[in-house]
Tab-separated table of C-alpha atoms in Angstrom:
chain	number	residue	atom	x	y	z
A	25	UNK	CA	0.000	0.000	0.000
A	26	UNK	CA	1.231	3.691	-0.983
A	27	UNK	CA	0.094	6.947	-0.484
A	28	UNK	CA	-1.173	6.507	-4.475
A	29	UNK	CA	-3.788	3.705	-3.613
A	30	UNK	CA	-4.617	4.761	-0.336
A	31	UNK	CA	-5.461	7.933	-1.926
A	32	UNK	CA	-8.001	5.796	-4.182
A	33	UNK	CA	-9.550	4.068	-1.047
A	34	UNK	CA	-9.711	7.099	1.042
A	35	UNK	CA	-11.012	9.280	-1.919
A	36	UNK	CA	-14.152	6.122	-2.287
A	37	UNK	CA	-14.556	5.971	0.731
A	38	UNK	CA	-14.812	10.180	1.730
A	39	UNK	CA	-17.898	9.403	-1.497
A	40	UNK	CA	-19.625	6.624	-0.310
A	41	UNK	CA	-20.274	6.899	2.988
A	42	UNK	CA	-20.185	10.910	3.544
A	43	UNK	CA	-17.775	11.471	5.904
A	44	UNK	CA	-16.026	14.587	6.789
A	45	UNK	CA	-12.454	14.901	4.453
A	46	UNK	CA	-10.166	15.309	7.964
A	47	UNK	CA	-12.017	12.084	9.151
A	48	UNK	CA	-11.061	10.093	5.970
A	49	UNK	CA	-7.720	11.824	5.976
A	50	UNK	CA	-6.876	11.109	9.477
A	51	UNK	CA	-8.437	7.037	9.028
A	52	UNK	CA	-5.675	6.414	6.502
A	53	UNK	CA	-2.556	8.381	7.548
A	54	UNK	CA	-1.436	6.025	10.182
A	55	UNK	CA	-0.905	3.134	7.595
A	56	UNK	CA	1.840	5.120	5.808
A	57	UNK	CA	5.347	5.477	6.690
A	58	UNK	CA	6.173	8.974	7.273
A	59	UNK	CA	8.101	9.620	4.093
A	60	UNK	CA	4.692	8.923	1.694
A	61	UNK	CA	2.190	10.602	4.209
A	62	UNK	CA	2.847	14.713	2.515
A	63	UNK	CA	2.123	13.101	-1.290
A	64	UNK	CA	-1.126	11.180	0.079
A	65	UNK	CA	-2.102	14.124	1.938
A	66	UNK	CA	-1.625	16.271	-1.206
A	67	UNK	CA	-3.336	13.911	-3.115
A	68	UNK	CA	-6.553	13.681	-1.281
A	69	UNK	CA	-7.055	17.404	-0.666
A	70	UNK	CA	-6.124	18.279	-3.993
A	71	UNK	CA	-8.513	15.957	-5.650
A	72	UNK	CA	-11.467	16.954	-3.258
A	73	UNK	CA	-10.307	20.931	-3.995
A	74	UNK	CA	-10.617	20.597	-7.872
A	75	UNK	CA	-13.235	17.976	-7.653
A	76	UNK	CA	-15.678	19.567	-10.578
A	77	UNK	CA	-12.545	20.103	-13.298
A	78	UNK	CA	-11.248	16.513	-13.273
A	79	UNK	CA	-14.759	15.253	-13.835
A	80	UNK	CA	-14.765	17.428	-16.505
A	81	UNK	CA	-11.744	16.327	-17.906
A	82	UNK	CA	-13.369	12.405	-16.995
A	83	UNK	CA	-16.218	13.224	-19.051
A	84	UNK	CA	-14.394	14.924	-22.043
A	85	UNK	CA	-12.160	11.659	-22.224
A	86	UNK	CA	-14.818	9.275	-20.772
A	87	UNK	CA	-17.901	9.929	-21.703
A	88	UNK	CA	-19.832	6.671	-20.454
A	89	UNK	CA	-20.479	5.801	-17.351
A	90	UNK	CA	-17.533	5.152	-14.548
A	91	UNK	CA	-17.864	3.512	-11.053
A	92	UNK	CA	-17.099	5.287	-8.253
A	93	UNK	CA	-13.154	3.746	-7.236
A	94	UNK	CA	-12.324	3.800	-11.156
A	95	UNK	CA	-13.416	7.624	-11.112
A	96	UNK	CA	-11.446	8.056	-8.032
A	97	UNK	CA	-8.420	6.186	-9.540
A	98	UNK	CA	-8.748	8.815	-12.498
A	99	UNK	CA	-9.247	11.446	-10.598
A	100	UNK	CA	-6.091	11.059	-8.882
A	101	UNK	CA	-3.974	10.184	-12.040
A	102	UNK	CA	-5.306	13.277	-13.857
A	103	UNK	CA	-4.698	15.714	-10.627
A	104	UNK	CA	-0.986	14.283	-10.825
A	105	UNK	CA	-0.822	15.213	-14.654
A	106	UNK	CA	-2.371	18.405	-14.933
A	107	UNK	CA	-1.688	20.076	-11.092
A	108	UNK	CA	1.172	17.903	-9.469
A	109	UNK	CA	2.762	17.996	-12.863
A	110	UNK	CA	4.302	14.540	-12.139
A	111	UNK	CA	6.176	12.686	-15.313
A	112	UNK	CA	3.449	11.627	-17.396
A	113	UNK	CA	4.953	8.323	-17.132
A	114	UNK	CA	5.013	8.181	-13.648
A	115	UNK	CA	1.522	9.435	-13.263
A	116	UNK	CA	-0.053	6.598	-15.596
A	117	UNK	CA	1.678	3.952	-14.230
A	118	UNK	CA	1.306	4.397	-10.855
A	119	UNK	CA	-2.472	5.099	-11.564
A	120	UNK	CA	-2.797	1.925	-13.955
A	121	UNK	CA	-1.004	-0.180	-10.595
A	122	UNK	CA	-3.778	1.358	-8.529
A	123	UNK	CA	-6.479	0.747	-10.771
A	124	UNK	CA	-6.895	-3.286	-10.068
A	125	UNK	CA	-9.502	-5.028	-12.924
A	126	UNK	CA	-9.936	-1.337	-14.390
A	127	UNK	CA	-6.229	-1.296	-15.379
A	128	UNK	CA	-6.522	-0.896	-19.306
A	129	UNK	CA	-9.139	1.695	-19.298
A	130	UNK	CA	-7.279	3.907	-16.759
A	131	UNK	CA	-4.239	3.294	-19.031
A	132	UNK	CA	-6.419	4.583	-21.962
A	133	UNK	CA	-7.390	7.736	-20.403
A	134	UNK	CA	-5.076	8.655	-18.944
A	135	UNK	CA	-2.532	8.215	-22.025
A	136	UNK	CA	-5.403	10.020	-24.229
A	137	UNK	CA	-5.297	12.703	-21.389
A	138	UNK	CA	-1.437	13.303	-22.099
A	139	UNK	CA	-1.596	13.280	-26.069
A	140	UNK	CA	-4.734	15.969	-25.555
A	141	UNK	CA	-3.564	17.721	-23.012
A	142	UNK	CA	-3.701	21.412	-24.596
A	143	UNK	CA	-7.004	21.002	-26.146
A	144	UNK	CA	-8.362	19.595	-22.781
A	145	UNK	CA	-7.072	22.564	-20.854
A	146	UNK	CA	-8.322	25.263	-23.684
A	147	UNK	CA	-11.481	23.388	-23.364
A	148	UNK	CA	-11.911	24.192	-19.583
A	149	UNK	CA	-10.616	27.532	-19.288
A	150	UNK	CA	-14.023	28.260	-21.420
A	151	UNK	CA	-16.714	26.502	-18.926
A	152	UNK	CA	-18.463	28.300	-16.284
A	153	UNK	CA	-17.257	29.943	-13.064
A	154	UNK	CA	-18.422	26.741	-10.948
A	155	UNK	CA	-16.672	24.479	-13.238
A	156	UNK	CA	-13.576	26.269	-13.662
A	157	UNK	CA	-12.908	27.159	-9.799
A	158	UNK	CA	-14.253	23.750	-8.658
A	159	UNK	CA	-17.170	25.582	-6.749
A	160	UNK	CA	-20.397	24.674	-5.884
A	161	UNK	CA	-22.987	26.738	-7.900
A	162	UNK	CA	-25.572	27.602	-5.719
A	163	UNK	CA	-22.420	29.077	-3.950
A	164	UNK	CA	-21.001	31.051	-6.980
A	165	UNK	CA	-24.300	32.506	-7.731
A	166	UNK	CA	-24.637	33.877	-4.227
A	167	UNK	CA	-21.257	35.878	-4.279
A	168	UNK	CA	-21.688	37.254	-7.633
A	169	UNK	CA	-24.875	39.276	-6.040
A	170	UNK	CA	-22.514	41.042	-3.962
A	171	UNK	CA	-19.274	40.650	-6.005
A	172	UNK	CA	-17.813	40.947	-9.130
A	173	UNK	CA	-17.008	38.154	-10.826
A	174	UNK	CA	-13.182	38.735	-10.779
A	175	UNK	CA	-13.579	39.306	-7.327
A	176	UNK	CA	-15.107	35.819	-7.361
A	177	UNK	CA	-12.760	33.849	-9.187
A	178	UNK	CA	-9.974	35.783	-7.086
A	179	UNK	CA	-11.964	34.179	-4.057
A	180	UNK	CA	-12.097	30.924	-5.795
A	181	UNK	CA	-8.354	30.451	-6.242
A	182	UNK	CA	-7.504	31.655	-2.669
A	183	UNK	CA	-10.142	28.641	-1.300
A	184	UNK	CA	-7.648	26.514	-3.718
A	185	UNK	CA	-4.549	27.343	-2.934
A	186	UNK	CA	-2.914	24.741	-0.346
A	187	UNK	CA	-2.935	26.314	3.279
A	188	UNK	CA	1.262	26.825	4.553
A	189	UNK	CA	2.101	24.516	7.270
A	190	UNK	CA	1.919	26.141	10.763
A	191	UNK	CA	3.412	24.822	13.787
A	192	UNK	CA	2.589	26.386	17.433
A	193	UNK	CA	5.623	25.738	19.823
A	194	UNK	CA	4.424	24.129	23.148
A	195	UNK	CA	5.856	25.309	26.582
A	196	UNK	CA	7.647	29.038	26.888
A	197	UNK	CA	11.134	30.025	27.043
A	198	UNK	CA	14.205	28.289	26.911
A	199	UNK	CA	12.362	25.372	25.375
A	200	UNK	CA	10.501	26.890	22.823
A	201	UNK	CA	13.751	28.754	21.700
A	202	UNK	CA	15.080	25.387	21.521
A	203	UNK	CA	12.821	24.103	19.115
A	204	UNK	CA	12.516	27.138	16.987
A	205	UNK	CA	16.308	26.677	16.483
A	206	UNK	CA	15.862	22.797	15.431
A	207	UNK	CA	12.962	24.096	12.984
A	208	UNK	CA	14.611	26.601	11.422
A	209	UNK	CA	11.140	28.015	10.329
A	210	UNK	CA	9.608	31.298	9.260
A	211	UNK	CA	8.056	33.919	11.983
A	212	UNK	CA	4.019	34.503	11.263
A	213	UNK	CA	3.709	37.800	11.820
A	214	UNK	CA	1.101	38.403	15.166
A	215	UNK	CA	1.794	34.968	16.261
A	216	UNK	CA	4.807	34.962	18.327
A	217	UNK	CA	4.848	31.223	19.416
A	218	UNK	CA	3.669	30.099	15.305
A	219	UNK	CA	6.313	29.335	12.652
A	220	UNK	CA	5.653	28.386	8.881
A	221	UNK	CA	7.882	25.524	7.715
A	222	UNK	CA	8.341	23.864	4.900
A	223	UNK	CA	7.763	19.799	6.293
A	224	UNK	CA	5.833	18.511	8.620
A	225	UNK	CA	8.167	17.551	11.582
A	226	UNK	CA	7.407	14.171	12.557
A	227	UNK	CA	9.773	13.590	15.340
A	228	UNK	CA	8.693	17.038	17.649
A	229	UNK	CA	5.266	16.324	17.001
A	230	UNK	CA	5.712	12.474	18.643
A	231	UNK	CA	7.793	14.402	21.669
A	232	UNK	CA	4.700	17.324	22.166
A	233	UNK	CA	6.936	20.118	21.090
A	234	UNK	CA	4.771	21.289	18.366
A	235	UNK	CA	1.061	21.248	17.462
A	236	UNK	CA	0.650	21.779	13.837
A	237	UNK	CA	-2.569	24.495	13.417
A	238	UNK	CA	-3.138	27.138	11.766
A	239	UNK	CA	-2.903	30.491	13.762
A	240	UNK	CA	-6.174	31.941	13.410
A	241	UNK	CA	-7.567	28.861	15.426
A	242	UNK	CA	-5.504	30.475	18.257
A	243	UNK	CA	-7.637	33.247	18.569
A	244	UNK	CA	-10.730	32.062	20.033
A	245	UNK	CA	-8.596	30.658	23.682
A	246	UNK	CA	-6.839	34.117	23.518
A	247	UNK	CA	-9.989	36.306	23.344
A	248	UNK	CA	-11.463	33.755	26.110
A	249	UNK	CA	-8.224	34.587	28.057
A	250	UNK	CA	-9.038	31.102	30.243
A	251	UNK	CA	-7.446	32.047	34.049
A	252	UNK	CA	-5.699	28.757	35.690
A	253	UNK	CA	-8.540	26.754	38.121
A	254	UNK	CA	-11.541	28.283	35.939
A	255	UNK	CA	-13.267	25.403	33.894
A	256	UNK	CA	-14.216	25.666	30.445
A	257	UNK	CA	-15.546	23.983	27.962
A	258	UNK	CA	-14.012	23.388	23.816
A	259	UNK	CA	-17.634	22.564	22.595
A	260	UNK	CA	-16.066	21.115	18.826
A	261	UNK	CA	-12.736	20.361	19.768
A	262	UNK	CA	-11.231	18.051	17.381
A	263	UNK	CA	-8.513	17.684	16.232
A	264	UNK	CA	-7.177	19.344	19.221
A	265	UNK	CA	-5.579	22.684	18.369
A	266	UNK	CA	-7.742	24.859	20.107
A	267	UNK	CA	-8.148	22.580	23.660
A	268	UNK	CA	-4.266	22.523	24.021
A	269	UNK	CA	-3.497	26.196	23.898
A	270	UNK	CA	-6.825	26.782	26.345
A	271	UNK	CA	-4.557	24.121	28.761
A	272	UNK	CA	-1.605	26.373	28.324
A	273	UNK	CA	-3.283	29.295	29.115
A	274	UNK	CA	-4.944	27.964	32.117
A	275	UNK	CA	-1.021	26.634	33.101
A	276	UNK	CA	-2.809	22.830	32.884
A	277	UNK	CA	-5.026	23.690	36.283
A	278	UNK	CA	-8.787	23.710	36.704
A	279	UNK	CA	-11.316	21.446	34.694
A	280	UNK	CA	-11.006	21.290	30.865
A	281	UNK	CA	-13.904	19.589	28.843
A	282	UNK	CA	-13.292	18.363	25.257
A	283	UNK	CA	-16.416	17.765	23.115
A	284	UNK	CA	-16.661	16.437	19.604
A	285	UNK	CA	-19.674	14.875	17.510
A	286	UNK	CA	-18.279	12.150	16.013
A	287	UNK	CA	-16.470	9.010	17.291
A	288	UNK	CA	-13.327	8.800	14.640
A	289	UNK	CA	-13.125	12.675	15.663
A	290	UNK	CA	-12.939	11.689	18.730
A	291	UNK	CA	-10.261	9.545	18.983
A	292	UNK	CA	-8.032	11.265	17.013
A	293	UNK	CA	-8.687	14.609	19.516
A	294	UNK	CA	-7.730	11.636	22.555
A	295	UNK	CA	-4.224	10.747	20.872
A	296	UNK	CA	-3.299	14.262	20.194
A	297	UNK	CA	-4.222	15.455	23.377
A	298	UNK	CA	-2.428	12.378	24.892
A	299	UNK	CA	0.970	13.377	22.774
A	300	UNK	CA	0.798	17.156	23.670
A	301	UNK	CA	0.103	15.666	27.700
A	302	UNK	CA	-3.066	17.455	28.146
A	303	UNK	CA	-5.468	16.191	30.788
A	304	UNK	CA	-8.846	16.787	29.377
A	305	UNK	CA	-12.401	15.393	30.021
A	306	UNK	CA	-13.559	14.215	25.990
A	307	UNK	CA	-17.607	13.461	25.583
A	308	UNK	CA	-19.149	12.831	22.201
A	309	UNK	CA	-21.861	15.131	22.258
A	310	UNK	CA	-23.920	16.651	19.100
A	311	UNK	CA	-25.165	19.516	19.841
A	312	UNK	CA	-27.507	20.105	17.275
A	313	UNK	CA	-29.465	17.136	18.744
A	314	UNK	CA	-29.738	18.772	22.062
A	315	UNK	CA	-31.156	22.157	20.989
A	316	UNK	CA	-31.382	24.733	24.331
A	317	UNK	CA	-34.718	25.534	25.792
């Protein structure tokens, strides 16, 4: 198994049963060795971002019907050829390996996909908004009554565009120093204890040196400015971010309740809270199914 066909089961999967992408995501990382897990995560989120332009390149190339993993499979080869710009031949065999009793027709497409490659991509840049930006419609249509629609697409792109990784340094002083040395990261500007880098670091994230998060989730424990003893409460706390910085503000004292909706959620909120040693009471609680009085 590699981060290629994993990709393929994960993207099926995310489809078929309607799960939430992190959930998916987070299901599957664990079976890859560390070195595969950036190109799988890559994979899945870029496929799910430009969703509605590689079924129209499917349909341009394919224009009968395709099951769901043989989509996926394509979906993932084309993404590689026309985003990831991987060697074509790279991209089609690895897809064809992944592609099980659907090997020769993925090896048709996606071959036809190289040799047409220019006339596919003129082709798209003259479909609709929604198409081209991978939008939902109902969606596009609702900022264009407020926006223009270069303003739109400029929106579109941004939504797109791969978030930087962000890592918030646990602890204070000497040791955060420490590992802001062995990162050799960037400074985010506000964000004195966040630093951009350029790989995820494996090895301080096992030790609970850093908590990869984006900084803006950092801003709802700040502006609750938790005091050590108080209790509070992280009503949709998964993946974690947001509980352990409300611990380090309240210097790990007082009561600290961690709730999340769904199960998978759940456990993946336990181990990272376990890794960053954060003492935290979890419950799986919906609250849309207990509305307040």
């Amino acid at each position: 198994m590699n981060a290629r066909t994993l990709c393929v089961d994960a993207l099926s999967q995310w489809q078929s049963e309607n799960l939430l992408a992190d959930v998916v995501l987070h299901e599957h990382l664990d079976a890859l060795p560390d070195d595969e897990k950036p190109l799988f995560n890559e994979l899945f989120y870029g496929v799910i971002r430009h969703l509605s332009e590689l079924d129209f390149y499917i349909t341009q190339l394919r224009p009968e019907p395709v099951d769901t993993f043989t989509r996926n499979v394509l979906r993932s080869g084309l993404y590689q050829l026309f985003h990831l710009r991987v060697p074509d031949h790279a991209a089609v065999h690895e897809s064809v390996n992944a592609a099980r009793r659907a090997h020769g027709l993925v090896n048709a497409v996606l071959r036809r996909a190289v040799r047409e490659r220019s006339q596919l991509e003129e082709n798209f840049r003259n479909q609709p908004l929604p198409v081209r930006m991978s939008h939902p419609k109902f969606l596009i249509e609702r900022w264009l009554t407020w926006m223009t629609e270069v303003d739109v697409e400029a929106l579109c792109a941004w939504n797109n565009t791969p978030a930087p990784i962000t890592a918030r340094l646990d602890g204070s002083g000497e040791d955060q120093q420490k590992t802001m040395a062995t990162l050799a990261g960037r400074a985010v500007g506000g964000f004195l204890d966040f630093l951009e880098i350029d790989r995820i670091p494996y090895q301080a994230l096992q030790r609970g040196e850093v908590y990869l998060q984006d900084p803006s989730t950092s801003l709802a424990p700040r502006l609750l400015a938790p005091q050590p003893g108080e209790s509070v409460l992280d009503a949709c706390a998964a993946p974690g971010g947001k509980t352990c910085l409300l611990s380090q503000l309240m210097q790990h004292t007082g009561r600290l309740v961690a709730a999340d909706s769904h199960p998978v959620r759940l456990d993946k909120l336990s181990a990272n809270l376990s890794r960053m040693a954060v003492d935290a009471e979890l419950l799986e609680l919906d609250w849309l199914d207990h509305p307040q009085p």
